[in-house]
């Protein structure tokens, strides 16, 4: 079978691999559509924090597919079912797992990093890690269930967002766009901030979703706050930038008594001045990964048409030239590129 294989820093190849062997407790899934996310891009550059990944490695962890075979011990799924996988596999036995916090399991394993991923034609999965996708949700749309689950956790579980709140989402990357879309679905007044490089593709994408945008390099965000935020700042600010300055800016733009939710993973330490945080009684929270419930919430949002998956996703890249997708992503020339394996 054809596979996209990470072979070194900024180096990926198309290779032939053996079709995986099905165990008695496994489900064999034919991959339909697989997405490229920020962690894939960081792994591609092999930057600090990702150099533990053994190479070569088949990449990819967010996808949709169809069950084509089940092991003799599998009763939850059958051939023909449409599914998505929870790619962060918890151990089920550590303190966090037993405490209802499997998303921060001490011994987690990530598909596409700890083991070969889904940028290929077939993959085997344990039934406990699969979610059923109704026929009413096209598989191309279902491929964003995993990143959407991260957004649902950030908004529904980790934030205080309610209808009518003013919300700033810093960063128009895939997670930022999805966080904005989920907050918008709640009836919040959302604005997404980006940089000049985001004005060609990502910020216009957000605007097509009916959500306001701000280019912080040229627009006056302070004037925007004065016009839109009665409390002297946003009720909730989500930092999805993955840059250490994101949290510092969030503190500047949130109102006193408001909340900052950090979703992105800064690659360097932040020099956060805590005095205004304490004096303003600003709540700082974090959000990492997702849970089974967040996946189910995401599937329901897609099924209800609350998330415009077709607008958010980009089908213009081919598995025959995956490097183009990765480089375009790093240059902010796309937001959520997808690889289609359905016609192989």
Tab-separated table of C-alpha atoms in Angstrom:
chain	number	residue	atom	x	y	z
A	1	UNK	CA	0.000	0.000	0.000
A	2	UNK	CA	1.084	3.598	-0.653
A	3	UNK	CA	2.185	5.639	2.380
A	4	UNK	CA	3.501	9.150	3.147
A	5	UNK	CA	6.635	8.523	5.200
A	6	UNK	CA	8.593	11.068	7.257
A	7	UNK	CA	12.289	10.367	6.698
A	8	UNK	CA	14.058	13.412	8.160
A	9	UNK	CA	13.814	17.173	8.816
A	10	UNK	CA	11.586	18.608	6.065
A	11	UNK	CA	11.897	15.304	4.217
A	12	UNK	CA	8.966	13.037	3.331
A	13	UNK	CA	8.700	10.297	0.720
A	14	UNK	CA	6.014	8.178	-0.906
A	15	UNK	CA	6.815	4.552	-0.141
A	16	UNK	CA	5.167	1.178	-0.498
A	17	UNK	CA	4.385	-0.551	2.785
A	18	UNK	CA	2.804	-3.879	3.664
A	19	UNK	CA	-0.905	-3.880	4.460
A	20	UNK	CA	-1.293	-4.240	8.264
A	21	UNK	CA	-2.165	-7.629	9.736
A	22	UNK	CA	-5.512	-7.845	11.499
A	23	UNK	CA	-5.547	-9.182	15.077
A	24	UNK	CA	-8.534	-10.836	16.749
A	25	UNK	CA	-9.327	-7.643	18.668
A	26	UNK	CA	-8.612	-5.205	15.824
A	27	UNK	CA	-10.618	-3.300	13.234
A	28	UNK	CA	-9.141	-2.797	9.760
A	29	UNK	CA	-10.035	0.638	8.403
A	30	UNK	CA	-9.577	1.816	4.832
A	31	UNK	CA	-8.521	5.455	5.099
A	32	UNK	CA	-10.740	7.799	3.115
A	33	UNK	CA	-9.457	11.296	3.976
A	34	UNK	CA	-6.632	12.437	6.273
A	35	UNK	CA	-5.876	15.951	7.467
A	36	UNK	CA	-2.660	17.857	8.125
A	37	UNK	CA	-2.484	19.634	11.480
A	38	UNK	CA	-0.018	21.864	13.261
A	39	UNK	CA	1.625	19.013	15.160
A	40	UNK	CA	2.203	17.208	11.852
A	41	UNK	CA	3.903	20.330	10.517
A	42	UNK	CA	6.095	20.625	13.637
A	43	UNK	CA	7.001	16.960	13.327
A	44	UNK	CA	7.784	17.487	9.633
A	45	UNK	CA	10.372	20.155	10.486
A	46	UNK	CA	11.625	17.867	13.287
A	47	UNK	CA	11.879	20.807	15.662
A	48	UNK	CA	12.561	20.622	19.392
A	49	UNK	CA	9.839	18.680	21.143
A	50	UNK	CA	9.348	16.308	18.211
A	51	UNK	CA	12.811	14.862	17.782
A	52	UNK	CA	11.866	11.824	19.878
A	53	UNK	CA	9.742	10.505	16.996
A	54	UNK	CA	11.561	7.518	15.470
A	55	UNK	CA	12.147	7.826	11.740
A	56	UNK	CA	11.123	6.681	9.217
A	57	UNK	CA	7.514	6.991	10.323
A	58	UNK	CA	4.197	6.987	8.478
A	59	UNK	CA	2.666	10.322	9.438
A	60	UNK	CA	-0.905	11.370	10.166
A	61	UNK	CA	-3.418	10.993	12.973
A	62	UNK	CA	-6.656	12.775	12.010
A	63	UNK	CA	-8.773	10.972	9.428
A	64	UNK	CA	-12.010	9.307	8.450
A	65	UNK	CA	-12.452	5.875	6.957
A	66	UNK	CA	-14.556	2.791	6.380
A	67	UNK	CA	-14.376	-0.521	8.235
A	68	UNK	CA	-13.371	-3.244	5.775
A	69	UNK	CA	-12.657	-6.126	8.176
A	70	UNK	CA	-13.063	-6.913	11.873
A	71	UNK	CA	-11.255	-9.382	14.123
A	72	UNK	CA	-13.052	-12.384	15.535
A	73	UNK	CA	-13.382	-10.755	18.982
A	74	UNK	CA	-14.863	-7.465	17.703
A	75	UNK	CA	-18.591	-6.932	18.249
A	76	UNK	CA	-18.961	-3.131	18.303
A	77	UNK	CA	-18.298	-2.484	14.602
A	78	UNK	CA	-19.004	-4.215	11.328
A	79	UNK	CA	-17.866	-4.015	7.721
A	80	UNK	CA	-19.153	-0.884	6.014
A	81	UNK	CA	-19.280	1.325	9.114
A	82	UNK	CA	-17.899	4.835	8.708
A	83	UNK	CA	-15.537	5.747	11.536
A	84	UNK	CA	-12.996	8.161	12.962
A	85	UNK	CA	-10.249	7.376	15.451
A	86	UNK	CA	-9.246	8.970	18.725
A	87	UNK	CA	-5.519	9.119	17.921
A	88	UNK	CA	-4.302	9.887	21.452
A	89	UNK	CA	-4.569	6.519	23.168
A	90	UNK	CA	-4.678	6.566	26.955
A	91	UNK	CA	-3.416	3.707	29.113
A	92	UNK	CA	-6.567	3.445	31.220
A	93	UNK	CA	-4.649	2.641	34.396
A	94	UNK	CA	-2.689	5.738	35.511
A	95	UNK	CA	-4.032	8.213	38.081
A	96	UNK	CA	-5.278	10.662	35.429
A	97	UNK	CA	-7.145	7.984	33.489
A	98	UNK	CA	-8.829	6.680	36.635
A	99	UNK	CA	-9.558	10.258	37.679
A	100	UNK	CA	-11.545	11.001	34.515
A	101	UNK	CA	-8.714	12.904	32.799
A	102	UNK	CA	-7.611	10.528	30.014
A	103	UNK	CA	-6.607	13.423	27.734
A	104	UNK	CA	-3.595	14.012	30.028
A	105	UNK	CA	-2.747	10.335	30.538
A	106	UNK	CA	0.774	9.768	31.874
A	107	UNK	CA	1.442	6.982	29.358
A	108	UNK	CA	-0.370	8.144	26.235
A	109	UNK	CA	0.475	7.005	22.710
A	110	UNK	CA	-0.198	9.087	19.593
A	111	UNK	CA	-0.944	7.551	16.218
A	112	UNK	CA	1.522	8.828	13.617
A	113	UNK	CA	4.186	9.578	16.223
A	114	UNK	CA	4.624	6.721	18.686
A	115	UNK	CA	3.476	4.300	15.984
A	116	UNK	CA	2.826	4.461	12.257
A	117	UNK	CA	-0.016	6.767	11.302
A	118	UNK	CA	-2.770	7.107	8.757
A	119	UNK	CA	-1.248	8.806	5.722
A	120	UNK	CA	-1.727	5.497	3.992
A	121	UNK	CA	-4.446	3.230	2.606
A	122	UNK	CA	-5.184	0.969	5.588
A	123	UNK	CA	-4.738	1.095	9.346
A	124	UNK	CA	-5.692	-1.182	12.247
A	125	UNK	CA	-7.421	0.250	15.314
A	126	UNK	CA	-8.767	-1.034	18.614
A	127	UNK	CA	-12.575	-0.671	18.811
A	128	UNK	CA	-12.322	1.427	21.998
A	129	UNK	CA	-10.584	4.153	19.974
A	130	UNK	CA	-13.197	4.383	17.213
A	131	UNK	CA	-16.331	6.511	16.836
A	132	UNK	CA	-19.181	5.721	14.483
A	133	UNK	CA	-19.972	8.354	11.847
A	134	UNK	CA	-23.588	8.537	10.625
A	135	UNK	CA	-24.233	8.343	6.891
A	136	UNK	CA	-25.548	11.917	7.032
A	137	UNK	CA	-21.967	13.183	7.571
A	138	UNK	CA	-19.784	12.783	4.442
A	139	UNK	CA	-16.434	11.135	5.127
A	140	UNK	CA	-14.576	14.147	3.721
A	141	UNK	CA	-16.204	16.339	6.376
A	142	UNK	CA	-15.779	13.739	9.124
A	143	UNK	CA	-12.015	13.863	8.669
A	144	UNK	CA	-11.884	17.050	10.779
A	145	UNK	CA	-13.590	15.400	13.766
A	146	UNK	CA	-10.323	15.103	15.727
A	147	UNK	CA	-9.238	18.766	15.512
A	148	UNK	CA	-12.866	19.803	16.011
A	149	UNK	CA	-12.915	17.751	19.217
A	150	UNK	CA	-9.970	19.800	20.485
A	151	UNK	CA	-11.990	22.938	19.787
A	152	UNK	CA	-15.119	21.605	21.489
A	153	UNK	CA	-13.108	20.776	24.598
A	154	UNK	CA	-11.541	24.241	24.653
A	155	UNK	CA	-14.890	26.017	24.281
A	156	UNK	CA	-17.426	23.732	25.956
A	157	UNK	CA	-15.337	22.263	28.781
A	158	UNK	CA	-12.454	24.616	29.514
A	159	UNK	CA	-13.947	28.058	28.902
A	160	UNK	CA	-16.747	30.144	30.366
A	161	UNK	CA	-18.116	31.259	26.976
A	162	UNK	CA	-21.868	31.876	26.922
A	163	UNK	CA	-24.164	33.361	24.243
A	164	UNK	CA	-23.507	37.055	23.738
A	165	UNK	CA	-19.977	37.007	25.155
A	166	UNK	CA	-17.236	38.863	23.301
A	167	UNK	CA	-14.540	36.383	22.319
A	168	UNK	CA	-11.097	36.867	20.778
A	169	UNK	CA	-9.362	33.911	19.157
A	170	UNK	CA	-5.672	34.573	18.609
A	171	UNK	CA	-4.363	32.733	15.577
A	172	UNK	CA	-6.242	31.602	12.424
A	173	UNK	CA	-4.615	28.185	12.182
A	174	UNK	CA	-6.774	25.032	12.049
A	175	UNK	CA	-7.492	24.938	15.784
A	176	UNK	CA	-8.077	28.676	15.972
A	177	UNK	CA	-10.562	28.574	13.095
A	178	UNK	CA	-12.413	25.640	14.660
A	179	UNK	CA	-12.440	27.242	18.134
A	180	UNK	CA	-13.909	30.366	16.544
A	181	UNK	CA	-16.529	28.311	14.695
A	182	UNK	CA	-17.567	26.443	17.857
A	183	UNK	CA	-17.776	29.659	19.903
A	184	UNK	CA	-19.781	31.239	17.094
A	185	UNK	CA	-22.185	28.277	17.144
A	186	UNK	CA	-22.909	29.139	20.788
A	187	UNK	CA	-23.963	32.652	19.877
A	188	UNK	CA	-20.814	34.412	21.055
A	189	UNK	CA	-19.546	37.554	19.304
A	190	UNK	CA	-16.259	36.277	17.938
A	191	UNK	CA	-13.267	37.931	16.312
A	192	UNK	CA	-10.145	36.145	15.092
A	193	UNK	CA	-6.780	37.914	15.062
A	194	UNK	CA	-3.918	37.117	12.745
A	195	UNK	CA	-0.789	38.549	11.179
A	196	UNK	CA	-0.121	40.088	7.804
A	197	UNK	CA	0.829	36.688	6.366
A	198	UNK	CA	-2.663	35.422	7.255
A	199	UNK	CA	-4.458	38.032	5.138
A	200	UNK	CA	-4.086	36.081	1.888
A	201	UNK	CA	-5.790	32.819	2.883
A	202	UNK	CA	-6.618	32.247	6.537
A	203	UNK	CA	-8.334	35.487	7.587
A	204	UNK	CA	-10.468	35.588	4.406
A	205	UNK	CA	-11.472	31.990	5.205
A	206	UNK	CA	-12.646	33.091	8.656
A	207	UNK	CA	-14.604	35.963	7.114
A	208	UNK	CA	-16.358	33.540	4.742
A	209	UNK	CA	-17.563	31.737	7.871
A	210	UNK	CA	-19.255	34.974	8.930
A	211	UNK	CA	-16.735	35.724	11.687
A	212	UNK	CA	-14.921	39.059	12.075
A	213	UNK	CA	-11.142	39.274	11.749
A	214	UNK	CA	-8.354	41.640	12.740
A	215	UNK	CA	-4.823	41.909	11.331
A	216	UNK	CA	-2.877	42.930	14.438
A	217	UNK	CA	0.020	44.228	12.336
A	218	UNK	CA	-2.092	46.876	10.582
A	219	UNK	CA	-5.471	47.153	12.341
A	220	UNK	CA	-6.144	48.924	15.623
A	221	UNK	CA	-7.340	46.209	17.977
A	222	UNK	CA	-7.700	48.722	20.806
A	223	UNK	CA	-10.320	50.635	18.817
A	224	UNK	CA	-12.049	47.358	18.034
A	225	UNK	CA	-12.212	46.581	21.766
A	226	UNK	CA	-13.621	50.028	22.556
A	227	UNK	CA	-16.341	49.542	19.961
A	228	UNK	CA	-17.240	45.955	20.740
A	229	UNK	CA	-16.272	45.075	24.324
A	230	UNK	CA	-18.169	46.897	27.088
A	231	UNK	CA	-15.984	45.582	29.897
A	232	UNK	CA	-12.756	47.126	28.683
A	233	UNK	CA	-11.681	43.923	27.011
A	234	UNK	CA	-12.917	40.588	25.726
A	235	UNK	CA	-14.844	38.275	28.033
A	236	UNK	CA	-12.762	35.308	26.869
A	237	UNK	CA	-9.536	35.133	24.867
A	238	UNK	CA	-8.342	31.858	23.329
A	239	UNK	CA	-4.637	31.714	22.531
A	240	UNK	CA	-4.130	29.205	19.705
A	241	UNK	CA	-0.985	30.792	18.284
A	242	UNK	CA	1.572	28.361	19.663
A	243	UNK	CA	3.857	31.357	20.309
A	244	UNK	CA	5.017	32.604	23.690
A	245	UNK	CA	3.759	36.118	22.933
A	246	UNK	CA	0.201	34.829	22.579
A	247	UNK	CA	-0.455	34.565	26.293
A	248	UNK	CA	1.065	37.984	26.934
A	249	UNK	CA	-1.178	39.561	24.303
A	250	UNK	CA	-4.201	37.685	25.653
A	251	UNK	CA	-3.663	39.259	29.088
A	252	UNK	CA	-3.534	42.661	27.431
A	253	UNK	CA	-6.846	42.193	25.597
A	254	UNK	CA	-8.992	40.308	28.142
A	255	UNK	CA	-11.218	42.319	30.456
A	256	UNK	CA	-10.792	42.378	34.221
A	257	UNK	CA	-12.581	39.340	35.590
A	258	UNK	CA	-12.372	37.674	32.183
A	259	UNK	CA	-10.722	34.449	31.099
A	260	UNK	CA	-7.768	33.367	28.982
A	261	UNK	CA	-7.693	29.810	27.619
A	262	UNK	CA	-4.343	28.646	26.253
A	263	UNK	CA	-4.774	25.991	23.570
A	264	UNK	CA	-1.609	26.390	21.485
A	265	UNK	CA	1.716	24.928	22.593
A	266	UNK	CA	4.332	27.718	22.859
A	267	UNK	CA	7.734	26.562	21.776
A	268	UNK	CA	9.601	28.858	24.168
A	269	UNK	CA	9.133	30.233	27.709
A	270	UNK	CA	6.871	33.246	28.202
A	271	UNK	CA	7.793	36.240	30.350
A	272	UNK	CA	4.325	36.857	31.758
A	273	UNK	CA	3.969	39.806	34.142
A	274	UNK	CA	1.487	38.476	36.696
A	275	UNK	CA	0.588	41.668	38.606
A	276	UNK	CA	-2.182	42.819	36.212
A	277	UNK	CA	-3.415	39.217	36.033
A	278	UNK	CA	-3.865	39.058	39.797
A	279	UNK	CA	-5.204	42.599	40.179
A	280	UNK	CA	-7.676	41.984	37.374
A	281	UNK	CA	-8.596	38.555	38.758
A	282	UNK	CA	-8.128	37.104	35.299
A	283	UNK	CA	-8.764	33.368	35.059
A	284	UNK	CA	-6.027	31.578	33.096
A	285	UNK	CA	-6.939	28.078	31.975
A	286	UNK	CA	-5.481	25.575	29.539
A	287	UNK	CA	-6.945	23.000	27.189
A	288	UNK	CA	-5.171	19.935	25.821
A	289	UNK	CA	-6.411	17.203	23.528
A	290	UNK	CA	-9.936	15.884	23.903
A	291	UNK	CA	-12.063	13.117	25.357
A	292	UNK	CA	-14.611	10.608	24.053
A	293	UNK	CA	-17.391	13.087	24.839
A	294	UNK	CA	-15.711	15.847	22.827
A	295	UNK	CA	-15.533	13.555	19.793
A	296	UNK	CA	-19.237	12.843	20.092
A	297	UNK	CA	-19.974	16.566	20.422
A	298	UNK	CA	-17.965	17.220	17.259
A	299	UNK	CA	-19.816	14.564	15.282
A	300	UNK	CA	-23.146	16.076	16.353
A	301	UNK	CA	-22.018	19.585	15.357
A	302	UNK	CA	-21.046	18.294	11.916
A	303	UNK	CA	-24.286	16.365	11.593
A	304	UNK	CA	-26.305	19.454	12.537
A	305	UNK	CA	-24.474	21.586	9.966
A	306	UNK	CA	-23.137	23.949	12.648
A	307	UNK	CA	-19.565	23.696	11.300
A	308	UNK	CA	-18.898	24.492	7.631
A	309	UNK	CA	-16.362	21.731	7.067
A	310	UNK	CA	-16.359	22.148	3.286
A	311	UNK	CA	-15.320	25.794	3.608
A	312	UNK	CA	-12.667	25.104	6.245
A	313	UNK	CA	-10.967	22.194	4.455
A	314	UNK	CA	-8.658	22.357	1.436
A	315	UNK	CA	-8.731	19.456	-1.038
A	316	UNK	CA	-6.261	20.977	-3.515
A	317	UNK	CA	-3.208	18.956	-2.450
A	318	UNK	CA	-2.258	15.503	-3.705
A	319	UNK	CA	-0.701	12.592	-1.854
A	320	UNK	CA	1.739	12.384	-4.765
A	321	UNK	CA	3.285	15.694	-3.639
A	322	UNK	CA	2.700	15.943	0.122
A	323	UNK	CA	5.677	18.286	0.568
A	324	UNK	CA	3.696	21.026	-1.177
A	325	UNK	CA	0.944	20.777	1.440
A	326	UNK	CA	3.381	20.913	4.363
A	327	UNK	CA	5.298	23.886	2.984
A	328	UNK	CA	2.094	25.765	2.138
A	329	UNK	CA	0.804	25.119	5.654
A	330	UNK	CA	3.988	26.485	7.220
A	331	UNK	CA	3.701	29.617	5.063
A	332	UNK	CA	0.025	30.116	6.062
A	333	UNK	CA	-1.028	29.604	2.436
A	334	UNK	CA	-3.614	27.038	3.531
A	335	UNK	CA	-5.356	26.128	6.783
A	336	UNK	CA	-6.623	22.540	6.780
A	337	UNK	CA	-5.207	20.610	3.807
A	338	UNK	CA	-6.574	17.113	3.293
A	339	UNK	CA	-5.099	14.063	1.588
A	340	UNK	CA	-7.571	11.757	-0.174
A	341	UNK	CA	-6.854	8.042	-0.221
A	342	UNK	CA	-10.299	6.997	-1.418
A	343	UNK	CA	-9.361	6.611	-5.088
A	344	UNK	CA	-6.210	4.512	-4.668
